[in-house]
């Protein structure tokens, strides 16, 4: 019996070795055939530190914690560099502010540095986050601001840092949250917002963000815009399916307004109401990745929370993906587990799931599998140049 087992074991070992050998030869063949892959792999290995992190630590924090916060964001940035092929000439600058956030439950809040209008391949103008614009070989672009991503991390949360020992059930791994936030900062963010009204829980409608521009010392309305994330968003009502852009145009036909009160009183507001309804009805907003990505079929976005919660509805993935490789972008954040242990237990290839990667690829990020996304082109207009889109009368949403 014993000797029989040994034979089987030896045979198994032989098969394993053989298979492994085969895999290695195959990989070598592949890179030889496609020389661009070699340069791409080089780009990949050169980019472990393409995220440059600066932490603003105020009186709330002890010095020791500041370096731990920085490390968490750097670790998160490295995970992104493993799945995206970022431009090695343009590092992504991240500014992290460790402070008390007004809303107790908010773990962190992130905004892309600046949004720039570019023309997508379907000839429509959309807003691209600065971090994404940096990936394109554009001859001209609007002026970059110093930071591509600004994240605020709440001091009131019981954070777990690497080296702290066993994570406690009520602790959050900052690397997990930092990774989610950086992906928002890369532009995983819809333009549909409740900010036209004062409080998101009292909102009667949603609008995309819009520009005002300064004209002879008075502000002029310069139209609604969607973000590049929204290009692939569809609203599904009972028997229709419409693109986000369709509703952006509908709202755009509002007479130019200078106060949100006028907008809310207009007949176009019915569209804003409809979008709010969709944003708070389960399974009614999907992201359809572009054809060149690995994911076929719709990706459901978070629309189950009612009333609408700014920063959660639409811009998180649906909770149906909580126990899948795409757990990272779902609501709410997982606590009591480290990012590393979740990935290990789920046997995931990366903490960033295939659906999340397909969304980033659809927006125009390059990956080892799909290195050459279609490029947008620069749009010149004095109206938008060096002007950030405003929401209502304040620049709160995108700059704060
Ligand atoms: C700093 O970190 C330690 C544990 O690493 C924690 O107990 C303490 O509350 C933190 N302090 C602040 C102000 O964040
Ligand atoms: C909205 O209006 C602005 C300004 O006229 C225009 O540039 C933009 O393309 C319009 N967007 C849509 C979706 O119609
Ligand atoms: C998703 O929900 C969490 C709350 O768990 C929120 O803090 C986060 O900012 C949301 N995600 C996005 C995409 O903003």
Tab-separated table of C-alpha atoms in Angstrom, residues 1-390:
chain	number	residue	atom	x	y	z
A	1	UNK	CA	0.000	0.000	0.000
A	2	UNK	CA	2.690	2.391	1.027
A	3	UNK	CA	4.784	1.829	-2.092
A	4	UNK	CA	1.723	2.243	-4.292
A	5	UNK	CA	1.073	5.642	-2.732
A	6	UNK	CA	4.660	6.676	-3.368
A	7	UNK	CA	4.302	5.759	-7.031
A	8	UNK	CA	1.149	7.850	-7.329
A	9	UNK	CA	2.843	10.705	-5.548
A	10	UNK	CA	5.813	10.506	-7.878
A	11	UNK	CA	3.528	10.403	-10.895
A	12	UNK	CA	1.604	13.412	-9.645
A	13	UNK	CA	4.800	15.293	-9.028
A	14	UNK	CA	5.925	14.466	-12.550
A	15	UNK	CA	2.674	15.730	-14.039
A	16	UNK	CA	2.827	18.905	-11.990
A	17	UNK	CA	6.410	19.598	-12.966
A	18	UNK	CA	5.619	18.933	-16.580
A	19	UNK	CA	2.607	21.218	-16.594
A	20	UNK	CA	4.518	23.962	-14.913
A	21	UNK	CA	7.335	23.645	-17.407
A	22	UNK	CA	4.834	23.852	-20.220
A	23	UNK	CA	3.335	27.018	-18.827
A	24	UNK	CA	6.732	28.643	-18.597
A	25	UNK	CA	7.690	27.807	-22.190
A	26	UNK	CA	4.359	29.113	-23.370
A	27	UNK	CA	4.877	32.402	-21.587
A	28	UNK	CA	8.305	32.846	-23.156
A	29	UNK	CA	6.951	32.111	-26.632
A	30	UNK	CA	4.250	34.663	-26.197
A	31	UNK	CA	6.576	37.513	-25.303
A	32	UNK	CA	8.947	36.618	-28.139
A	33	UNK	CA	6.166	36.811	-30.672
A	34	UNK	CA	4.840	40.125	-29.510
A	35	UNK	CA	7.628	42.532	-28.965
A	36	UNK	CA	5.241	45.211	-27.766
A	37	UNK	CA	4.467	43.015	-24.824
A	38	UNK	CA	8.087	43.128	-23.757
A	39	UNK	CA	8.132	46.904	-23.683
A	40	UNK	CA	4.829	46.796	-21.904
A	41	UNK	CA	6.126	44.474	-19.240
A	42	UNK	CA	9.068	46.807	-18.773
A	43	UNK	CA	6.682	49.681	-18.346
A	44	UNK	CA	4.823	47.618	-15.783
A	45	UNK	CA	7.845	46.811	-13.678
A	46	UNK	CA	9.082	50.392	-13.838
A	47	UNK	CA	5.900	51.717	-12.396
A	48	UNK	CA	5.689	50.418	-8.870
A	49	UNK	CA	5.935	53.923	-7.470
A	50	UNK	CA	3.959	55.999	-9.915
A	51	UNK	CA	1.695	57.193	-7.123
A	52	UNK	CA	3.375	60.024	-5.213
A	53	UNK	CA	1.671	60.506	-1.874
A	54	UNK	CA	1.774	63.576	0.353
A	55	UNK	CA	0.009	63.378	3.707
A	56	UNK	CA	-1.274	66.452	5.488
A	57	UNK	CA	-1.239	65.445	9.113
A	58	UNK	CA	-2.748	68.001	11.415
A	59	UNK	CA	-3.073	68.112	15.181
A	60	UNK	CA	-5.303	65.025	15.295
A	61	UNK	CA	-2.522	62.698	14.370
A	62	UNK	CA	0.693	61.592	15.946
A	63	UNK	CA	3.698	61.497	13.634
A	64	UNK	CA	3.908	57.730	13.677
A	65	UNK	CA	0.410	57.378	12.271
A	66	UNK	CA	1.153	59.784	9.434
A	67	UNK	CA	3.803	57.552	7.961
A	68	UNK	CA	1.432	54.582	8.317
A	69	UNK	CA	-1.244	56.484	6.384
A	70	UNK	CA	1.274	57.291	3.680
A	71	UNK	CA	2.377	53.648	3.495
A	72	UNK	CA	-1.225	52.487	3.135
A	73	UNK	CA	-1.802	54.787	0.135
A	74	UNK	CA	1.513	53.776	-1.442
A	75	UNK	CA	0.610	50.082	-1.048
A	76	UNK	CA	-2.787	50.778	-2.629
A	77	UNK	CA	-1.097	52.630	-5.514
A	78	UNK	CA	1.136	49.626	-6.159
A	79	UNK	CA	-1.910	47.381	-6.492
A	80	UNK	CA	-3.284	49.715	-9.169
A	81	UNK	CA	0.059	49.728	-10.989
A	82	UNK	CA	-0.124	45.933	-11.186
A	83	UNK	CA	-3.353	45.963	-13.197
A	84	UNK	CA	-3.129	49.232	-15.173
A	85	UNK	CA	-0.312	50.258	-17.489
A	86	UNK	CA	0.221	53.820	-16.371
A	87	UNK	CA	2.263	56.468	-18.147
A	88	UNK	CA	5.708	56.314	-16.477
A	89	UNK	CA	6.417	59.933	-17.441
A	90	UNK	CA	3.483	61.339	-15.504
A	91	UNK	CA	3.308	60.197	-11.875
A	92	UNK	CA	-0.047	60.527	-10.166
A	93	UNK	CA	0.107	62.947	-7.252
A	94	UNK	CA	-2.108	62.132	-4.294
A	95	UNK	CA	-2.824	64.512	-1.439
A	96	UNK	CA	-4.183	62.851	1.692
A	97	UNK	CA	-5.735	64.953	4.422
A	98	UNK	CA	-6.183	63.188	7.760
A	99	UNK	CA	-8.972	65.066	9.481
A	100	UNK	CA	-12.279	64.856	11.264
A	101	UNK	CA	-15.026	64.560	8.656
A	102	UNK	CA	-18.390	66.127	9.390
A	103	UNK	CA	-20.396	63.021	8.691
A	104	UNK	CA	-19.349	60.464	11.304
A	105	UNK	CA	-20.020	57.457	9.113
A	106	UNK	CA	-17.906	58.652	6.197
A	107	UNK	CA	-14.631	56.744	6.201
A	108	UNK	CA	-13.014	58.818	3.516
A	109	UNK	CA	-13.935	61.132	0.691
A	110	UNK	CA	-12.071	61.580	-2.567
A	111	UNK	CA	-12.172	63.987	-5.469
A	112	UNK	CA	-10.264	63.927	-8.729
A	113	UNK	CA	-8.053	67.032	-8.865
A	114	UNK	CA	-9.608	68.666	-11.893
A	115	UNK	CA	-11.970	67.572	-14.666
A	116	UNK	CA	-11.114	68.500	-18.225
A	117	UNK	CA	-13.398	68.515	-21.260
A	118	UNK	CA	-12.146	66.255	-24.077
A	119	UNK	CA	-13.895	64.901	-27.144
A	120	UNK	CA	-14.493	61.137	-26.935
A	121	UNK	CA	-14.355	58.961	-30.059
A	122	UNK	CA	-18.134	59.347	-30.563
A	123	UNK	CA	-17.474	63.118	-31.031
A	124	UNK	CA	-19.178	64.039	-27.783
A	125	UNK	CA	-17.593	66.238	-25.173
A	126	UNK	CA	-17.151	64.712	-21.747
A	127	UNK	CA	-15.210	65.495	-18.602
A	128	UNK	CA	-12.043	63.510	-17.993
A	129	UNK	CA	-10.259	63.424	-14.647
A	130	UNK	CA	-6.740	64.804	-14.730
A	131	UNK	CA	-5.184	61.418	-13.784
A	132	UNK	CA	-6.702	59.896	-16.934
A	133	UNK	CA	-5.761	62.835	-19.173
A	134	UNK	CA	-2.153	62.212	-18.102
A	135	UNK	CA	-2.315	58.744	-19.676
A	136	UNK	CA	-2.999	60.074	-23.172
A	137	UNK	CA	-0.292	61.332	-25.525
A	138	UNK	CA	-2.118	64.609	-26.176
A	139	UNK	CA	-0.291	67.494	-27.752
A	140	UNK	CA	-2.412	70.009	-25.859
A	141	UNK	CA	-4.326	69.787	-22.637
A	142	UNK	CA	-5.620	72.185	-19.984
A	143	UNK	CA	-3.240	73.121	-17.226
A	144	UNK	CA	-2.832	70.396	-14.608
A	145	UNK	CA	-3.238	71.211	-10.959
A	146	UNK	CA	-0.591	69.967	-8.550
A	147	UNK	CA	-2.596	67.009	-7.236
A	148	UNK	CA	-4.466	64.493	-9.349
A	149	UNK	CA	-6.330	62.987	-6.427
A	150	UNK	CA	-7.313	64.511	-3.093
A	151	UNK	CA	-8.486	62.127	-0.364
A	152	UNK	CA	-9.761	63.005	3.059
A	153	UNK	CA	-9.437	60.262	5.641
A	154	UNK	CA	-11.622	60.443	8.745
A	155	UNK	CA	-9.749	60.511	12.057
A	156	UNK	CA	-12.875	59.223	13.849
A	157	UNK	CA	-12.555	55.752	12.317
A	158	UNK	CA	-10.797	52.918	14.110
A	159	UNK	CA	-8.156	52.241	11.457
A	160	UNK	CA	-6.014	49.151	11.237
A	161	UNK	CA	-2.479	49.643	9.937
A	162	UNK	CA	-0.033	47.020	8.762
A	163	UNK	CA	2.047	45.865	11.724
A	164	UNK	CA	-0.748	46.506	14.268
A	165	UNK	CA	-1.229	42.773	14.896
A	166	UNK	CA	-4.574	40.999	14.577
A	167	UNK	CA	-7.305	43.226	13.110
A	168	UNK	CA	-10.283	43.757	15.478
A	169	UNK	CA	-13.901	43.260	14.352
A	170	UNK	CA	-14.603	47.020	14.464
A	171	UNK	CA	-11.458	48.076	12.591
A	172	UNK	CA	-11.057	49.018	8.945
A	173	UNK	CA	-7.911	48.222	6.971
A	174	UNK	CA	-6.794	51.582	5.587
A	175	UNK	CA	-5.213	49.932	2.515
A	176	UNK	CA	-8.637	48.611	1.480
A	177	UNK	CA	-10.243	52.033	1.856
A	178	UNK	CA	-7.273	53.815	0.223
A	179	UNK	CA	-7.491	51.518	-2.801
A	180	UNK	CA	-11.225	52.162	-3.196
A	181	UNK	CA	-10.604	55.911	-2.867
A	182	UNK	CA	-7.741	55.991	-5.388
A	183	UNK	CA	-9.957	54.212	-7.921
A	184	UNK	CA	-12.590	56.937	-7.373
A	185	UNK	CA	-9.820	59.460	-7.904
A	186	UNK	CA	-8.913	57.828	-11.207
A	187	UNK	CA	-12.416	58.779	-12.317
A	188	UNK	CA	-14.634	55.891	-11.192
A	189	UNK	CA	-17.261	58.487	-10.479
A	190	UNK	CA	-20.529	59.546	-12.041
A	191	UNK	CA	-21.427	63.157	-12.671
A	192	UNK	CA	-25.044	62.638	-11.532
A	193	UNK	CA	-25.396	64.490	-8.281
A	194	UNK	CA	-27.956	65.859	-5.834
A	195	UNK	CA	-25.922	69.012	-5.238
A	196	UNK	CA	-28.375	71.285	-7.052
A	197	UNK	CA	-30.411	71.039	-3.850
A	198	UNK	CA	-29.206	71.551	-0.322
A	199	UNK	CA	-29.415	68.114	1.256
A	200	UNK	CA	-29.082	64.830	-0.574
A	201	UNK	CA	-31.768	63.128	1.561
A	202	UNK	CA	-34.273	65.815	0.559
A	203	UNK	CA	-33.296	65.823	-3.118
A	204	UNK	CA	-36.126	65.844	-5.649
A	205	UNK	CA	-33.909	65.247	-8.660
A	206	UNK	CA	-30.382	64.581	-9.889
A	207	UNK	CA	-28.415	66.536	-12.482
A	208	UNK	CA	-25.023	66.134	-14.094
A	209	UNK	CA	-22.451	68.721	-13.103
A	210	UNK	CA	-22.374	71.977	-15.022
A	211	UNK	CA	-20.145	74.893	-15.799
A	212	UNK	CA	-20.549	78.551	-15.172
A	213	UNK	CA	-18.090	80.823	-16.807
A	214	UNK	CA	-17.082	84.303	-15.977
A	215	UNK	CA	-18.234	86.800	-18.607
A	216	UNK	CA	-17.782	90.495	-17.900
A	217	UNK	CA	-17.987	89.922	-14.155
A	218	UNK	CA	-21.115	87.868	-14.288
A	219	UNK	CA	-21.568	84.122	-14.317
A	220	UNK	CA	-23.013	82.500	-17.410
A	221	UNK	CA	-24.360	79.006	-17.721
A	222	UNK	CA	-22.206	76.878	-20.042
A	223	UNK	CA	-24.043	73.585	-20.135
A	224	UNK	CA	-24.292	70.239	-18.395
A	225	UNK	CA	-21.609	67.616	-18.852
A	226	UNK	CA	-21.199	63.993	-18.021
A	227	UNK	CA	-17.942	62.354	-16.959
A	228	UNK	CA	-16.247	59.735	-19.107
A	229	UNK	CA	-17.454	57.139	-16.548
A	230	UNK	CA	-21.035	58.055	-17.526
A	231	UNK	CA	-20.499	57.339	-21.221
A	232	UNK	CA	-21.179	53.644	-20.538
A	233	UNK	CA	-24.046	54.167	-18.109
A	234	UNK	CA	-27.580	53.141	-19.003
A	235	UNK	CA	-30.816	53.783	-17.179
A	236	UNK	CA	-33.160	50.824	-17.411
A	237	UNK	CA	-36.778	51.496	-16.698
A	238	UNK	CA	-39.451	48.867	-17.144
A	239	UNK	CA	-39.155	48.558	-20.890
A	240	UNK	CA	-36.739	51.186	-22.067
A	241	UNK	CA	-33.023	51.594	-21.895
A	242	UNK	CA	-31.415	54.993	-22.319
A	243	UNK	CA	-27.928	56.358	-22.199
A	244	UNK	CA	-26.897	58.830	-19.574
A	245	UNK	CA	-26.023	61.255	-22.407
A	246	UNK	CA	-29.644	61.346	-23.546
A	247	UNK	CA	-30.700	62.847	-20.216
A	248	UNK	CA	-27.722	65.208	-20.145
A	249	UNK	CA	-28.975	66.659	-23.456
A	250	UNK	CA	-32.548	66.884	-22.148
A	251	UNK	CA	-31.415	68.903	-19.159
A	252	UNK	CA	-29.179	70.932	-21.430
A	253	UNK	CA	-32.199	72.276	-23.243
A	254	UNK	CA	-33.091	74.196	-20.082
A	255	UNK	CA	-32.875	77.914	-20.685
A	256	UNK	CA	-29.528	79.195	-19.362
A	257	UNK	CA	-30.030	79.745	-15.664
A	258	UNK	CA	-28.052	81.448	-12.965
A	259	UNK	CA	-29.767	80.048	-9.895
A	260	UNK	CA	-30.607	76.438	-9.215
A	261	UNK	CA	-34.065	77.619	-8.163
A	262	UNK	CA	-34.791	78.420	-11.820
A	263	UNK	CA	-33.597	75.004	-12.868
A	264	UNK	CA	-35.804	73.227	-10.336
A	265	UNK	CA	-38.794	75.272	-11.511
A	266	UNK	CA	-38.167	74.473	-15.202
A	267	UNK	CA	-40.072	71.868	-17.167
A	268	UNK	CA	-36.839	69.935	-17.757
A	269	UNK	CA	-36.672	69.131	-14.050
A	270	UNK	CA	-38.897	66.127	-14.734
A	271	UNK	CA	-35.781	64.429	-16.161
A	272	UNK	CA	-33.849	65.103	-12.979
A	273	UNK	CA	-36.719	63.523	-11.039
A	274	UNK	CA	-36.665	60.466	-13.255
A	275	UNK	CA	-32.914	59.950	-12.749
A	276	UNK	CA	-33.337	60.199	-8.975
A	277	UNK	CA	-36.068	57.555	-9.168
A	278	UNK	CA	-33.732	55.269	-11.130
A	279	UNK	CA	-30.825	55.936	-8.787
A	280	UNK	CA	-32.881	54.666	-5.859
A	281	UNK	CA	-34.491	51.622	-7.518
A	282	UNK	CA	-32.667	48.330	-7.355
A	283	UNK	CA	-31.059	47.011	-10.582
A	284	UNK	CA	-31.956	50.045	-12.665
A	285	UNK	CA	-28.582	51.562	-13.540
A	286	UNK	CA	-25.896	49.555	-15.317
A	287	UNK	CA	-22.427	50.145	-16.664
A	288	UNK	CA	-21.871	48.402	-19.992
A	289	UNK	CA	-18.153	47.907	-20.566
A	290	UNK	CA	-16.843	48.638	-24.053
A	291	UNK	CA	-16.419	45.674	-26.418
A	292	UNK	CA	-12.654	45.438	-26.125
A	293	UNK	CA	-12.784	44.545	-22.425
A	294	UNK	CA	-12.969	41.049	-20.933
A	295	UNK	CA	-16.356	41.576	-19.282
A	296	UNK	CA	-19.455	40.976	-21.371
A	297	UNK	CA	-22.853	42.153	-20.260
A	298	UNK	CA	-23.987	44.769	-17.781
A	299	UNK	CA	-22.392	45.623	-14.441
A	300	UNK	CA	-24.981	46.684	-11.888
A	301	UNK	CA	-24.389	49.844	-9.898
A	302	UNK	CA	-25.540	50.547	-6.349
A	303	UNK	CA	-29.103	51.856	-6.508
A	304	UNK	CA	-30.685	50.145	-3.523
A	305	UNK	CA	-30.288	52.928	-0.955
A	306	UNK	CA	-33.331	55.114	-0.482
A	307	UNK	CA	-33.262	58.036	0.146
A	308	UNK	CA	-30.410	58.799	-2.201
A	309	UNK	CA	-26.970	59.058	-0.580
A	310	UNK	CA	-24.513	61.332	-2.317
A	311	UNK	CA	-21.259	59.464	-2.786
A	312	UNK	CA	-22.765	55.983	-2.518
A	313	UNK	CA	-25.663	55.539	-4.972
A	314	UNK	CA	-24.560	55.103	-8.613
A	315	UNK	CA	-20.857	55.347	-7.845
A	316	UNK	CA	-20.447	52.087	-5.946
A	317	UNK	CA	-20.926	48.657	-7.501
A	318	UNK	CA	-24.081	46.770	-6.548
A	319	UNK	CA	-23.992	44.761	-3.325
A	320	UNK	CA	-24.567	41.610	-5.407
A	321	UNK	CA	-20.797	41.654	-6.016
A	322	UNK	CA	-19.921	41.730	-2.294
A	323	UNK	CA	-18.708	38.123	-2.234
A	324	UNK	CA	-16.932	38.243	-5.570
A	325	UNK	CA	-13.553	39.413	-6.849
A	326	UNK	CA	-15.160	42.857	-7.299
A	327	UNK	CA	-15.883	43.298	-3.576
A	328	UNK	CA	-13.629	46.381	-3.363
A	329	UNK	CA	-15.962	48.830	-5.093
A	330	UNK	CA	-19.150	47.667	-3.344
A	331	UNK	CA	-20.951	49.356	-0.470
A	332	UNK	CA	-20.399	49.359	2.475
A	333	UNK	CA	-16.709	48.939	3.259
A	334	UNK	CA	-15.771	45.568	4.769
A	335	UNK	CA	-14.558	45.772	8.364
A	336	UNK	CA	-12.752	43.309	10.594
A	337	UNK	CA	-10.760	41.836	7.694
A	338	UNK	CA	-7.549	42.950	6.073
A	339	UNK	CA	-7.449	43.432	2.318
A	340	UNK	CA	-4.755	40.794	2.119
A	341	UNK	CA	-6.852	38.184	3.923
A	342	UNK	CA	-9.943	38.863	1.775
A	343	UNK	CA	-7.910	38.369	-1.412
A	344	UNK	CA	-6.271	35.236	-0.015
A	345	UNK	CA	-9.505	33.648	1.225
A	346	UNK	CA	-11.340	34.429	-2.012
A	347	UNK	CA	-8.365	33.199	-4.079
A	348	UNK	CA	-8.625	36.400	-6.120
A	349	UNK	CA	-5.833	37.371	-8.513
A	350	UNK	CA	-5.889	40.979	-7.352
A	351	UNK	CA	-7.885	43.093	-4.891
A	352	UNK	CA	-9.147	44.888	-8.013
A	353	UNK	CA	-11.761	42.695	-9.695
A	354	UNK	CA	-12.317	42.055	-13.424
A	355	UNK	CA	-15.474	44.208	-13.559
A	356	UNK	CA	-13.668	47.124	-11.949
A	357	UNK	CA	-10.805	46.730	-14.418
A	358	UNK	CA	-13.261	46.601	-17.347
A	359	UNK	CA	-14.799	49.873	-16.154
A	360	UNK	CA	-11.373	51.547	-15.992
A	361	UNK	CA	-10.493	50.160	-19.446
A	362	UNK	CA	-13.772	51.478	-20.862
A	363	UNK	CA	-12.861	54.936	-19.571
A	364	UNK	CA	-9.536	54.782	-21.438
A	365	UNK	CA	-6.978	53.331	-19.020
A	366	UNK	CA	-4.430	51.029	-20.614
A	367	UNK	CA	-3.901	47.492	-19.269
A	368	UNK	CA	-1.435	44.737	-20.207
A	369	UNK	CA	-4.218	42.943	-22.136
A	370	UNK	CA	-5.550	46.052	-23.838
A	371	UNK	CA	-2.644	48.438	-24.131
A	372	UNK	CA	-4.046	50.872	-26.707
A	373	UNK	CA	-7.386	52.444	-25.847
A	374	UNK	CA	-9.004	54.841	-28.340
A	375	UNK	CA	-7.810	58.332	-27.623
A	376	UNK	CA	-10.005	61.367	-27.034
A	377	UNK	CA	-9.051	64.715	-28.491
A	378	UNK	CA	-8.511	68.099	-26.985
A	379	UNK	CA	-11.288	70.659	-27.053
A	380	UNK	CA	-10.431	74.291	-26.868
A	381	UNK	CA	-12.897	76.709	-25.401
A	382	UNK	CA	-12.196	79.781	-23.369
A	383	UNK	CA	-15.358	78.936	-21.456
A	384	UNK	CA	-13.925	75.809	-19.910
A	385	UNK	CA	-10.223	76.457	-19.959
A	386	UNK	CA	-8.759	76.627	-16.478
A	387	UNK	CA	-12.270	76.638	-15.125
A	388	UNK	CA	-13.587	73.910	-12.921
A	389	UNK	CA	-17.158	72.807	-13.292
A	390	UNK	CA	-19.372	74.225	-10.608
